[in-house]
Structure formats: structure tokens, C-alpha cells
mmCIF file with all atom_site columns, N, CA and C in Angstrom:
data_model
loop_
_atom_site.group_PDB
_atom_site.id
_atom_site.type_symbol
_atom_site.label_atom_id
_atom_site.label_alt_id
_atom_site.label_comp_id
_atom_site.label_asym_id
_atom_site.label_entity_id
_atom_site.label_seq_id
_atom_site.pdbx_PDB_ins_code
_atom_site.Cartn_x
_atom_site.Cartn_y
_atom_site.Cartn_z
_atom_site.occupancy
_atom_site.B_iso_or_equiv
_atom_site.pdbx_formal_charge
_atom_site.auth_seq_id
_atom_site.auth_comp_id
_atom_site.auth_asym_id
_atom_site.auth_atom_id
_atom_site.pdbx_PDB_model_num
ATOM 1   N N  . ILE A 1 1  ? 104.431 88.368  91.671 1.00 59.00 ? 1  ILE A N  1
ATOM 2   C CA . ILE A 1 1  ? 103.445 87.329  91.915 1.00 59.00 ? 1  ILE A CA 1
ATOM 3   C C  . ILE A 1 1  ? 103.191 87.290  93.417 1.00 59.00 ? 1  ILE A C  1
ATOM 4   N N  . ALA A 1 2  ? 101.973 87.446  93.767 1.00 69.00 ? 2  ALA A N  1
ATOM 5   C CA . ALA A 1 2  ? 101.575 87.415  95.175 1.00 69.00 ? 2  ALA A CA 1
ATOM 6   C C  . ALA A 1 2  ? 100.589 86.270  95.370 1.00 69.00 ? 2  ALA A C  1
ATOM 7   N N  . PRO A 1 3  ? 101.061 85.134  95.857 1.00 65.00 ? 3  PRO A N  1
ATOM 8   C CA . PRO A 1 3  ? 100.202 83.954  95.940 1.00 65.00 ? 3  PRO A CA 1
ATOM 9   C C  . PRO A 1 3  ? 99.002  84.097  96.869 1.00 65.00 ? 3  PRO A C  1
ATOM 10  N N  . LYS A 1 4  ? 99.018  85.077  97.766 1.00 77.00 ? 4  LYS A N  1
ATOM 11  C CA . LYS A 1 4  ? 97.885  85.252  98.682 1.00 77.00 ? 4  LYS A CA 1
ATOM 12  C C  . LYS A 1 4  ? 97.086  86.514  98.376 1.00 77.00 ? 4  LYS A C  1
ATOM 13  N N  . ALA A 1 5  ? 97.215  87.047  97.178 1.00 86.00 ? 5  ALA A N  1
ATOM 14  C CA . ALA A 1 5  ? 96.532  88.286  96.809 1.00 86.00 ? 5  ALA A CA 1
ATOM 15  C C  . ALA A 1 5  ? 95.030  88.066  96.649 1.00 86.00 ? 5  ALA A C  1
ATOM 16  N N  . THR A 1 6  ? 94.295  89.146  96.865 1.00 91.00 ? 6  THR A N  1
ATOM 17  C CA . THR A 1 6  ? 92.854  89.150  96.655 1.00 91.00 ? 6  THR A CA 1
ATOM 18  C C  . THR A 1 6  ? 92.535  90.266  95.672 1.00 91.00 ? 6  THR A C  1
ATOM 19  N N  . VAL A 1 7  ? 91.664  89.979  94.716 1.00 93.00 ? 7  VAL A N  1
ATOM 20  C CA . VAL A 1 7  ? 91.215  90.975  93.753 1.00 93.00 ? 7  VAL A CA 1
ATOM 21  C C  . VAL A 1 7  ? 89.805  91.390  94.149 1.00 93.00 ? 7  VAL A C  1
ATOM 22  N N  . ASN A 1 8  ? 89.595  92.686  94.294 1.00 95.00 ? 8  ASN A N  1
ATOM 23  C CA . ASN A 1 8  ? 88.278  93.208  94.629 1.00 95.00 ? 8  ASN A CA 1
ATOM 24  C C  . ASN A 1 8  ? 87.562  93.634  93.355 1.00 95.00 ? 8  ASN A C  1
ATOM 25  N N  . ILE A 1 9  ? 86.345  93.146  93.161 1.00 96.00 ? 9  ILE A N  1
ATOM 26  C CA . ILE A 1 9  ? 85.521  93.525  92.013 1.00 96.00 ? 9  ILE A CA 1
ATOM 27  C C  . ILE A 1 9  ? 84.590  94.642  92.486 1.00 96.00 ? 9  ILE A C  1
ATOM 28  N N  . ILE A 1 10 ? 84.694  95.791  91.840 1.00 96.00 ? 10 ILE A N  1
ATOM 29  C CA . ILE A 1 10 ? 83.906  96.955  92.233 1.00 96.00 ? 10 ILE A CA 1
ATOM 30  C C  . ILE A 1 10 ? 82.977  97.323  91.087 1.00 96.00 ? 10 ILE A C  1
ATOM 31  N N  . LYS A 1 11 ? 81.718  97.536  91.417 1.00 96.00 ? 11 LYS A N  1
ATOM 32  C CA . LYS A 1 11 ? 80.712  97.912  90.428 1.00 96.00 ? 11 LYS A CA 1
ATOM 33  C C  . LYS A 1 11 ? 79.892  99.058  91.014 1.00 96.00 ? 11 LYS A C  1
ATOM 34  N N  . ASP A 1 12 ? 79.741  100.115 90.258 1.00 96.00 ? 12 ASP A N  1
ATOM 35  C CA . ASP A 1 12 ? 79.009  101.296 90.733 1.00 96.00 ? 12 ASP A CA 1
ATOM 36  C C  . ASP A 1 12 ? 79.549  101.783 92.080 1.00 96.00 ? 12 ASP A C  1
ATOM 37  N N  . TYR A 1 13 ? 80.866  101.807 92.186 1.00 96.00 ? 13 TYR A N  1
ATOM 38  C CA . TYR A 1 13 ? 81.572  102.304 93.368 1.00 96.00 ? 13 TYR A CA 1
ATOM 39  C C  . TYR A 1 13 ? 81.367  101.454 94.622 1.00 96.00 ? 13 TYR A C  1
ATOM 40  N N  . LYS A 1 14 ? 80.843  100.241 94.467 1.00 96.00 ? 14 LYS A N  1
ATOM 41  C CA . LYS A 1 14 ? 80.626  99.358  95.611 1.00 96.00 ? 14 LYS A CA 1
ATOM 42  C C  . LYS A 1 14 ? 81.348  98.037  95.395 1.00 96.00 ? 14 LYS A C  1
ATOM 43  N N  . LEU A 1 15 ? 81.876  97.506  96.462 1.00 96.00 ? 15 LEU A N  1
ATOM 44  C CA . LEU A 1 15 ? 82.527  96.202  96.423 1.00 96.00 ? 15 LEU A CA 1
ATOM 45  C C  . LEU A 1 15 ? 81.460  95.124  96.261 1.00 96.00 ? 15 LEU A C  1
ATOM 46  N N  . VAL A 1 16 ? 81.546  94.369  95.161 1.00 97.00 ? 16 VAL A N  1
ATOM 47  C CA . VAL A 1 16 ? 80.537  93.339  94.907 1.00 97.00 ? 16 VAL A CA 1
ATOM 48  C C  . VAL A 1 16 ? 81.088  91.927  95.059 1.00 97.00 ? 16 VAL A C  1
ATOM 49  N N  . GLU A 1 17 ? 82.403  91.788  94.987 1.00 96.00 ? 17 GLU A N  1
ATOM 50  C CA . GLU A 1 17 ? 82.973  90.441  95.082 1.00 96.00 ? 17 GLU A CA 1
ATOM 51  C C  . GLU A 1 17 ? 84.461  90.525  95.398 1.00 96.00 ? 17 GLU A C  1
ATOM 52  N N  . LYS A 1 18 ? 84.928  89.518  96.137 1.00 94.00 ? 18 LYS A N  1
ATOM 53  C CA . LYS A 1 18 ? 86.363  89.364  96.393 1.00 94.00 ? 18 LYS A CA 1
ATOM 54  C C  . LYS A 1 18 ? 86.773  88.009  95.847 1.00 94.00 ? 18 LYS A C  1
ATOM 55  N N  . ARG A 1 19 ? 87.866  87.990  95.103 1.00 92.00 ? 19 ARG A N  1
ATOM 56  C CA . ARG A 1 19 ? 88.373  86.735  94.533 1.00 92.00 ? 19 ARG A CA 1
ATOM 57  C C  . ARG A 1 19 ? 89.815  86.534  94.956 1.00 92.00 ? 19 ARG A C  1
ATOM 58  N N  . ARG A 1 20 ? 90.124  85.325  95.386 1.00 90.00 ? 20 ARG A N  1
ATOM 59  C CA . ARG A 1 20 ? 91.498  84.956  95.711 1.00 90.00 ? 20 ARG A CA 1
ATOM 60  C C  . ARG A 1 20 ? 92.229  84.645  94.405 1.00 90.00 ? 20 ARG A C  1
ATOM 61  N N  . VAL A 1 21 ? 93.431  85.156  94.290 1.00 86.00 ? 21 VAL A N  1
ATOM 62  C CA . VAL A 1 21 ? 94.263  84.883  93.123 1.00 86.00 ? 21 VAL A CA 1
ATOM 63  C C  . VAL A 1 21 ? 94.907  83.515  93.306 1.00 86.00 ? 21 VAL A C  1
ATOM 64  N N  . THR A 1 22 ? 94.869  82.692  92.265 1.00 84.00 ? 22 THR A N  1
ATOM 65  C CA . THR A 1 22 ? 95.531  81.392  92.319 1.00 84.00 ? 22 THR A CA 1
ATOM 66  C C  . THR A 1 22 ? 96.600  81.330  91.235 1.00 84.00 ? 22 THR A C  1
ATOM 67  N N  . LEU A 1 23 ? 97.681  80.679  91.557 1.00 83.00 ? 23 LEU A N  1
ATOM 68  C CA . LEU A 1 23 ? 98.762  80.523  90.583 1.00 83.00 ? 23 LEU A CA 1
ATOM 69  C C  . LEU A 1 23 ? 98.406  79.432  89.585 1.00 83.00 ? 23 LEU A C  1
ATOM 70  N N  . PRO A 1 24 ? 98.820  79.601  88.345 1.00 89.00 ? 24 PRO A N  1
ATOM 71  C CA . PRO A 1 24 ? 98.622  78.535  87.362 1.00 89.00 ? 24 PRO A CA 1
ATOM 72  C C  . PRO A 1 24 ? 99.613  77.397  87.616 1.00 89.00 ? 24 PRO A C  1
ATOM 73  N N  . ASN A 1 25 ? 99.480  76.319  86.876 1.00 93.00 ? 25 ASN A N  1
ATOM 74  C CA . ASN A 1 25 ? 100.406 75.188  87.015 1.00 93.00 ? 25 ASN A CA 1
ATOM 75  C C  . ASN A 1 25 ? 101.741 75.451  86.329 1.00 93.00 ? 25 ASN A C  1
ATOM 76  N N  . GLU A 1 26 ? 101.755 76.392  85.401 1.00 93.00 ? 26 GLU A N  1
ATOM 77  C CA . GLU A 1 26 ? 103.011 76.771  84.739 1.00 93.00 ? 26 GLU A CA 1
ATOM 78  C C  . GLU A 1 26 ? 103.034 78.274  84.522 1.00 93.00 ? 26 GLU A C  1
ATOM 79  N N  . ILE A 1 27 ? 104.238 78.820  84.505 1.00 92.00 ? 27 ILE A N  1
ATOM 80  C CA . ILE A 1 27 ? 104.437 80.253  84.298 1.00 92.00 ? 27 ILE A CA 1
ATOM 81  C C  . ILE A 1 27 ? 105.418 80.411  83.147 1.00 92.00 ? 27 ILE A C  1
ATOM 82  N N  . GLU A 1 28 ? 104.986 81.123  82.108 1.00 93.00 ? 28 GLU A N  1
ATOM 83  C CA . GLU A 1 28 ? 105.825 81.310  80.918 1.00 93.00 ? 28 GLU A CA 1
ATOM 84  C C  . GLU A 1 28 ? 106.292 82.754  80.807 1.00 93.00 ? 28 GLU A C  1
ATOM 85  N N  . ARG A 1 29 ? 107.561 82.939  80.427 1.00 91.00 ? 29 ARG A N  1
ATOM 86  C CA . ARG A 1 29 ? 108.142 84.234  80.077 1.00 91.00 ? 29 ARG A CA 1
ATOM 87  C C  . ARG A 1 29 ? 108.054 85.300  81.172 1.00 91.00 ? 29 ARG A C  1
ATOM 88  N N  . ILE A 1 30 ? 108.027 84.895  82.435 1.00 89.00 ? 30 ILE A N  1
ATOM 89  C CA . ILE A 1 30 ? 108.025 85.879  83.519 1.00 89.00 ? 30 ILE A CA 1
ATOM 90  C C  . ILE A 1 30 ? 109.327 85.800  84.306 1.00 89.00 ? 30 ILE A C  1
ATOM 91  N N  . PHE A 1 31 ? 109.757 84.577  84.628 1.00 89.00 ? 31 PHE A N  1
ATOM 92  C CA . PHE A 1 31 ? 110.993 84.385  85.387 1.00 89.00 ? 31 PHE A CA 1
ATOM 93  C C  . PHE A 1 31 ? 112.033 83.692  84.524 1.00 89.00 ? 31 PHE A C  1
ATOM 94  N N  . ARG A 1 32 ? 113.293 84.014  84.748 1.00 89.00 ? 32 ARG A N  1
ATOM 95  C CA . ARG A 1 32 ? 114.369 83.343  84.016 1.00 89.00 ? 32 ARG A CA 1
ATOM 96  C C  . ARG A 1 32 ? 114.991 82.280  84.903 1.00 89.00 ? 32 ARG A C  1
ATOM 97  N N  . CYS A 1 33 ? 115.535 81.270  84.280 1.00 92.00 ? 33 CYS A N  1
ATOM 98  C CA . CYS A 1 33 ? 116.206 80.192  85.000 1.00 92.00 ? 33 CYS A CA 1
ATOM 99  C C  . CYS A 1 33 ? 117.558 80.700  85.497 1.00 92.00 ? 33 CYS A C  1
ATOM 100 N N  . SER A 1 34 ? 117.899 80.358  86.733 1.00 90.00 ? 34 SER A N  1
ATOM 101 C CA . SER A 1 34 ? 119.174 80.817  87.299 1.00 90.00 ? 34 SER A CA 1
ATOM 102 C C  . SER A 1 34 ? 120.343 79.906  86.941 1.00 90.00 ? 34 SER A C  1
ATOM 103 N N  . ASN A 1 35 ? 120.060 78.791  86.273 1.00 91.00 ? 35 ASN A N  1
ATOM 104 C CA . ASN A 1 35 ? 121.114 77.866  85.862 1.00 91.00 ? 35 ASN A CA 1
ATOM 105 C C  . ASN A 1 35 ? 121.795 78.416  84.604 1.00 91.00 ? 35 ASN A C  1
ATOM 106 N N  . PRO A 1 36 ? 123.073 78.798  84.681 1.00 91.00 ? 36 PRO A N  1
ATOM 107 C CA . PRO A 1 36 ? 123.747 79.359  83.507 1.00 91.00 ? 36 PRO A CA 1
ATOM 108 C C  . PRO A 1 36 ? 123.867 78.370  82.353 1.00 91.00 ? 36 PRO A C  1
ATOM 109 N N  . ASP A 1 37 ? 123.781 77.060  82.641 1.00 93.00 ? 37 ASP A N  1
ATOM 110 C CA . ASP A 1 37 ? 123.880 76.049  81.593 1.00 93.00 ? 37 ASP A CA 1
ATOM 111 C C  . ASP A 1 37 ? 122.530 75.696  80.973 1.00 93.00 ? 37 ASP A C  1
ATOM 112 N N  . CYS A 1 38 ? 121.452 76.293  81.454 1.00 93.00 ? 38 CYS A N  1
ATOM 113 C CA . CYS A 1 38 ? 120.121 76.006  80.915 1.00 93.00 ? 38 CYS A CA 1
ATOM 114 C C  . CYS A 1 38 ? 120.027 76.514  79.473 1.00 93.00 ? 38 CYS A C  1
ATOM 115 N N  . ILE A 1 39 ? 119.309 75.790  78.639 1.00 93.00 ? 39 ILE A N  1
ATOM 116 C CA . ILE A 1 39 ? 119.157 76.166  77.228 1.00 93.00 ? 39 ILE A CA 1
ATOM 117 C C  . ILE A 1 39 ? 118.509 77.542  77.068 1.00 93.00 ? 39 ILE A C  1
ATOM 118 N N  . THR A 1 40 ? 117.707 77.948  78.062 1.00 91.00 ? 40 THR A N  1
ATOM 119 C CA . THR A 1 40 ? 117.064 79.260  77.977 1.00 91.00 ? 40 THR A CA 1
ATOM 120 C C  . THR A 1 40 ? 118.053 80.404  78.165 1.00 91.00 ? 40 THR A C  1
ATOM 121 N N  . ASN A 1 41 ? 119.250 80.110  78.673 1.00 89.00 ? 41 ASN A N  1
ATOM 122 C CA . ASN A 1 41 ? 120.292 81.126  78.864 1.00 89.00 ? 41 ASN A CA 1
ATOM 123 C C  . ASN A 1 41 ? 121.414 81.006  77.839 1.00 89.00 ? 41 ASN A C  1
ATOM 124 N N  . SER A 1 42 ? 121.211 80.218  76.802 1.00 87.00 ? 42 SER A N  1
ATOM 125 C CA . SER A 1 42 ? 122.276 79.941  75.837 1.00 87.00 ? 42 SER A CA 1
ATOM 126 C C  . SER A 1 42 ? 122.324 80.921  74.672 1.00 87.00 ? 42 SER A C  1
ATOM 127 N N  . GLY A 1 43 ? 121.410 81.875  74.642 1.00 83.00 ? 43 GLY A N  1
ATOM 128 C CA . GLY A 1 43 ? 121.364 82.785  73.512 1.00 83.00 ? 43 GLY A CA 1
ATOM 129 C C  . GLY A 1 43 ? 120.399 82.314  72.436 1.00 83.00 ? 43 GLY A C  1
ATOM 130 N N  . GLU A 1 44 ? 119.914 81.090  72.562 1.00 83.00 ? 44 GLU A N  1
ATOM 131 C CA . GLU A 1 44 ? 118.894 80.586  71.643 1.00 83.00 ? 44 GLU A CA 1
ATOM 132 C C  . GLU A 1 44 ? 117.589 81.339  71.916 1.00 83.00 ? 44 GLU A C  1
ATOM 133 N N  . ASP A 1 45 ? 116.683 81.306  70.970 1.00 86.00 ? 45 ASP A N  1
ATOM 134 C CA . ASP A 1 45 ? 115.400 81.988  71.134 1.00 86.00 ? 45 ASP A CA 1
ATOM 135 C C  . ASP A 1 45 ? 114.396 81.057  71.815 1.00 86.00 ? 45 ASP A C  1
ATOM 136 N N  . ILE A 1 46 ? 114.715 80.660  73.046 1.00 90.00 ? 46 ILE A N  1
ATOM 137 C CA . ILE A 1 46 ? 113.854 79.760  73.814 1.00 90.00 ? 46 ILE A CA 1
ATOM 138 C C  . ILE A 1 46 ? 113.417 80.502  75.068 1.00 90.00 ? 46 ILE A C  1
ATOM 139 N N  . GLU A 1 47 ? 112.112 80.682  75.206 1.00 92.00 ? 47 GLU A N  1
ATOM 140 C CA . GLU A 1 47 ? 111.584 81.415  76.348 1.00 92.00 ? 47 GLU A CA 1
ATOM 141 C C  . GLU A 1 47 ? 111.410 80.482  77.539 1.00 92.00 ? 47 GLU A C  1
ATOM 142 N N  . PRO A 1 48 ? 111.719 80.963  78.741 1.00 93.00 ? 48 PRO A N  1
ATOM 143 C CA . PRO A 1 48 ? 111.640 80.105  79.924 1.00 93.00 ? 48 PRO A CA 1
ATOM 144 C C  . PRO A 1 48 ? 110.207 79.729  80.289 1.00 93.00 ? 48 PRO A C  1
ATOM 145 N N  . ILE A 1 49 ? 110.047 78.484  80.699 1.00 95.00 ? 49 ILE A N  1
ATOM 146 C CA . ILE A 1 49 ? 108.777 77.977  81.211 1.00 95.00 ? 49 ILE A CA 1
ATOM 147 C C  . ILE A 1 49 ? 109.077 77.342  82.561 1.00 95.00 ? 49 ILE A C  1
ATOM 148 N N  . MET A 1 50 ? 108.344 77.770  83.576 1.00 94.00 ? 50 MET A N  1
ATOM 149 C CA . MET A 1 50 ? 108.510 77.234  84.923 1.00 94.00 ? 50 MET A CA 1
ATOM 150 C C  . MET A 1 50 ? 107.253 76.477  85.325 1.00 94.00 ? 50 MET A C  1
ATOM 151 N N  . ASP A 1 51 ? 107.435 75.260  85.826 1.00 96.00 ? 51 ASP A N  1
ATOM 152 C CA . ASP A 1 51 ? 106.329 74.497  86.394 1.00 96.00 ? 51 ASP A CA 1
ATOM 153 C C  . ASP A 1 51 ? 106.237 74.842  87.874 1.00 96.00 ? 51 ASP A C  1
ATOM 154 N N  . VAL A 1 52 ? 105.036 75.080  88.357 1.00 93.00 ? 52 VAL A N  1
ATOM 155 C CA . VAL A 1 52 ? 104.837 75.421  89.765 1.00 93.00 ? 52 VAL A CA 1
ATOM 156 C C  . VAL A 1 52 ? 104.816 74.128  90.574 1.00 93.00 ? 52 VAL A C  1
ATOM 157 N N  . VAL A 1 53 ? 105.791 73.976  91.465 1.00 93.00 ? 53 VAL A N  1
ATOM 158 C CA . VAL A 1 53 ? 105.922 72.782  92.299 1.00 93.00 ? 53 VAL A CA 1
ATOM 159 C C  . VAL A 1 53 ? 105.139 72.955  93.595 1.00 93.00 ? 53 VAL A C  1
ATOM 160 N N  . ASP A 1 54 ? 105.237 74.139  94.191 1.00 90.00 ? 54 ASP A N  1
ATOM 161 C CA . ASP A 1 54 ? 104.557 74.432  95.457 1.00 90.00 ? 54 ASP A CA 1
ATOM 162 C C  . ASP A 1 54 ? 103.952 75.826  95.362 1.00 90.00 ? 54 ASP A C  1
ATOM 163 N N  . LYS A 1 55 ? 102.622 75.897  95.355 1.00 83.00 ? 55 LYS A N  1
ATOM 164 C CA . LYS A 1 55 ? 101.945 77.182  95.204 1.00 83.00 ? 55 LYS A CA 1
ATOM 165 C C  . LYS A 1 55 ? 101.966 78.018  96.476 1.00 83.00 ? 55 LYS A C  1
ATOM 166 N N  . THR A 1 56 ? 102.049 77.392  97.629 1.00 80.00 ? 56 THR A N  1
ATOM 167 C CA . THR A 1 56 ? 102.032 78.168  98.872 1.00 80.00 ? 56 THR A CA 1
ATOM 168 C C  . THR A 1 56 ? 103.385 78.804  99.157 1.00 80.00 ? 56 THR A C  1
ATOM 169 N N  . GLY A 1 57 ? 104.470 78.114  98.865 1.00 79.00 ? 57 GLY A N  1
ATOM 170 C CA . GLY A 1 57 ? 105.805 78.656  99.101 1.00 79.00 ? 57 GLY A CA 1
ATOM 171 C C  . GLY A 1 57 ? 106.436 79.229  97.861 1.00 79.00 ? 57 GLY A C  1
ATOM 172 N N  . LEU A 1 58 ? 105.723 79.211  96.745 1.00 83.00 ? 58 LEU A N  1
ATOM 173 C CA . LEU A 1 58 ? 106.202 79.648  95.439 1.00 83.00 ? 58 LEU A CA 1
ATOM 174 C C  . LEU A 1 58 ? 107.546 79.007  95.097 1.00 83.00 ? 58 LEU A C  1
ATOM 175 N N  . VAL A 1 59 ? 107.483 77.721  94.814 1.00 91.00 ? 59 VAL A N  1
ATOM 176 C CA . VAL A 1 59 ? 108.643 76.955  94.374 1.00 91.00 ? 59 VAL A CA 1
ATOM 177 C C  . VAL A 1 59 ? 108.376 76.543  92.935 1.00 91.00 ? 59 VAL A C  1
ATOM 178 N N  . LEU A 1 60 ? 109.334 76.850  92.055 1.00 93.00 ? 60 LEU A N  1
ATOM 179 C CA . LEU A 1 60 ? 109.188 76.573  90.627 1.00 93.00 ? 60 LEU A CA 1
ATOM 180 C C  . LEU A 1 60 ? 110.277 75.631  90.150 1.00 93.00 ? 60 LEU A C  1
ATOM 181 N N  . ARG A 1 61 ? 109.996 74.921  89.042 1.00 96.00 ? 61 ARG A N  1
ATOM 182 C CA . ARG A 1 61 ? 110.984 74.042  88.412 1.00 96.00 ? 61 ARG A CA 1
ATOM 183 C C  . ARG A 1 61 ? 111.080 74.436  86.943 1.00 96.00 ? 61 ARG A C  1
ATOM 184 N N  . CYS A 1 62 ? 112.307 74.645  86.481 1.00 96.00 ? 62 CYS A N  1
ATOM 185 C CA . CYS A 1 62 ? 112.521 74.961  85.071 1.00 96.00 ? 62 CYS A CA 1
ATOM 186 C C  . CYS A 1 62 ? 112.098 73.767  84.222 1.00 96.00 ? 62 CYS A C  1
ATOM 187 N N  . ARG A 1 63 ? 111.313 74.013  83.209 1.00 96.00 ? 63 ARG A N  1
ATOM 188 C CA . ARG A 1 63 ? 110.818 72.948  82.339 1.00 96.00 ? 63 ARG A CA 1
ATOM 189 C C  . ARG A 1 63 ? 111.950 72.283  81.565 1.00 96.00 ? 63 ARG A C  1
ATOM 190 N N  . TYR A 1 64 ? 113.040 73.011  81.306 1.00 95.00 ? 64 TYR A N  1
ATOM 191 C CA . TYR A 1 64 ? 114.103 72.497  80.452 1.00 95.00 ? 64 TYR A CA 1
ATOM 192 C C  . TYR A 1 64 ? 115.228 71.804  81.220 1.00 95.00 ? 64 TYR A C  1
ATOM 193 N N  . CYS A 1 65 ? 115.726 72.418  82.280 1.00 95.00 ? 65 CYS A N  1
ATOM 194 C CA . CYS A 1 65 ? 116.868 71.819  82.997 1.00 95.00 ? 65 CYS A CA 1
ATOM 195 C C  . CYS A 1 65 ? 116.465 71.215  84.340 1.00 95.00 ? 65 CYS A C  1
ATOM 196 N N  . THR A 1 66 ? 115.235 71.383  84.742 1.00 95.00 ? 66 THR A N  1
ATOM 197 C CA . THR A 1 66 ? 114.618 70.837  85.961 1.00 95.00 ? 66 THR A CA 1
ATOM 198 C C  . THR A 1 66 ? 115.202 71.372  87.270 1.00 95.00 ? 66 THR A C  1
ATOM 199 N N  . ILE A 1 67 ? 115.945 72.469  87.223 1.00 94.00 ? 67 ILE A N  1
ATOM 200 C CA . ILE A 1 67 ? 116.437 73.065  88.467 1.00 94.00 ? 67 ILE A CA 1
ATOM 201 C C  . ILE A 1 67 ? 115.236 73.590  89.262 1.00 94.00 ? 67 ILE A C  1
ATOM 202 N N  . ILE A 1 68 ? 115.307 73.451  90.583 1.00 95.00 ? 68 ILE A N  1
ATOM 203 C CA . ILE A 1 68 ? 114.253 73.931  91.472 1.00 95.00 ? 68 ILE A CA 1
ATOM 204 C C  . ILE A 1 68 ? 114.630 75.328  91.971 1.00 95.00 ? 68 ILE A C  1
ATOM 205 N N  . LEU A 1 69 ? 113.693 76.263  91.892 1.00 91.00 ? 69 LEU A N  1
ATOM 206 C CA . LEU A 1 69 ? 113.922 77.641  92.325 1.00 91.00 ? 69 LEU A CA 1
ATOM 207 C C  . LEU A 1 69 ? 112.869 78.035  93.347 1.00 91.00 ? 69 LEU A C  1
ATOM 208 N N  . ASP A 1 70 ? 113.312 78.640  94.458 1.00 87.00 ? 70 ASP A N  1
ATOM 209 C CA . ASP A 1 70 ? 112.317 79.148  95.402 1.00 87.00 ? 70 ASP A CA 1
ATOM 210 C C  . ASP A 1 70 ? 112.152 80.653  95.190 1.00 87.00 ? 70 ASP A C  1
ATOM 211 N N  . VAL A 1 71 ? 111.249 81.236  95.921 1.00 81.00 ? 71 VAL A N  1
ATOM 212 C CA . VAL A 1 71 ? 110.883 82.633  95.718 1.00 81.00 ? 71 VAL A CA 1
ATOM 213 C C  . VAL A 1 71 ? 112.080 83.581  95.837 1.00 81.00 ? 71 VAL A C  1
ATOM 214 N N  . ASN A 1 72 ? 113.071 83.245  96.644 1.00 82.00 ? 72 ASN A N  1
ATOM 215 C CA . ASN A 1 72 ? 114.237 84.118  96.828 1.00 82.00 ? 72 ASN A CA 1
ATOM 216 C C  . ASN A 1 72 ? 115.225 84.056  95.666 1.00 82.00 ? 72 ASN A C  1
ATOM 217 N N  . GLU A 1 73 ? 115.112 83.052  94.812 1.00 83.00 ? 73 GLU A N  1
ATOM 218 C CA . GLU A 1 73 ? 116.054 82.885  93.696 1.00 83.00 ? 73 GLU A CA 1
ATOM 219 C C  . GLU A 1 73 ? 115.496 83.384  92.368 1.00 83.00 ? 73 GLU A C  1
ATOM 220 N N  . LEU A 1 74 ? 114.253 83.810  92.345 1.00 82.00 ? 74 LEU A N  1
ATOM 221 C CA . LEU A 1 74 ? 113.609 84.166  91.086 1.00 82.00 ? 74 LEU A CA 1
ATOM 222 C C  . LEU A 1 74 ? 114.109 85.503  90.557 1.00 82.00 ? 74 LEU A C  1
ATOM 223 N N  . LYS A 1 75 ? 114.357 85.534  89.245 1.00 81.00 ? 75 LYS A N  1
ATOM 224 C CA . LYS A 1 75 ? 114.752 86.757  88.556 1.00 81.00 ? 75 LYS A CA 1
ATOM 225 C C  . LYS A 1 75 ? 113.801 86.937  87.381 1.00 81.00 ? 75 LYS A C  1
ATOM 226 N N  . TYR A 1 76 ? 113.369 88.173  87.170 1.00 82.00 ? 76 TYR A N  1
ATOM 227 C CA . TYR A 1 76 ? 112.436 88.437  86.077 1.00 82.00 ? 76 TYR A CA 1
ATOM 228 C C  . TYR A 1 76 ? 113.116 88.293  84.728 1.00 82.00 ? 76 TYR A C  1
ATOM 229 N N  . TYR A 1 77 ? 112.375 87.815  83.753 1.00 80.00 ? 77 TYR A N  1
ATOM 230 C CA . TYR A 1 77 ? 112.840 87.543  82.393 1.00 80.00 ? 77 TYR A CA 1
ATOM 231 C C  . TYR A 1 77 ? 113.116 88.804  81.648 1.00 80.00 ? 77 TYR A C  1
#
């Protein structure tokens, strides 16, 4: 996830538009919760959902255990 990424739209080999990528308010099934006691790490079939707390610094909160994770603590699901 690159919060400052730009997507270039190219048509007929020419750049026609640039769009800034924006993060959604929640991210599902991409990052896992680092809390070993979280229900998503219990072996149950519960997929992780992270609420985006800060889009500029990429700070997420686990929907289930409410632990706060910054960009350096994120692990892919």
C-alpha cells in the first residue's frame, strides 16, 4: 500500500490523466493483526478487518481487538 501513489491513465500511448490513490476507510484480508490474542489469530475462520485511523501515516486499528498498528508493524495476511 502506497498512500502517496499516483496512477497514470494512458490511452493511445499518451498520458491522458493522473489520479492520486486514496486509501479506503477499512482494509479487509490484506494485513493480519499482530495481537496473538486477537480472534483473527485464534484459528477460527475470521478474516482480519483493519479500520484506517490515519491515512497519511498509515495507522490502522484492528476491528476486533482494537489494537493500533502503524506501518512498521503491518504483516501481510
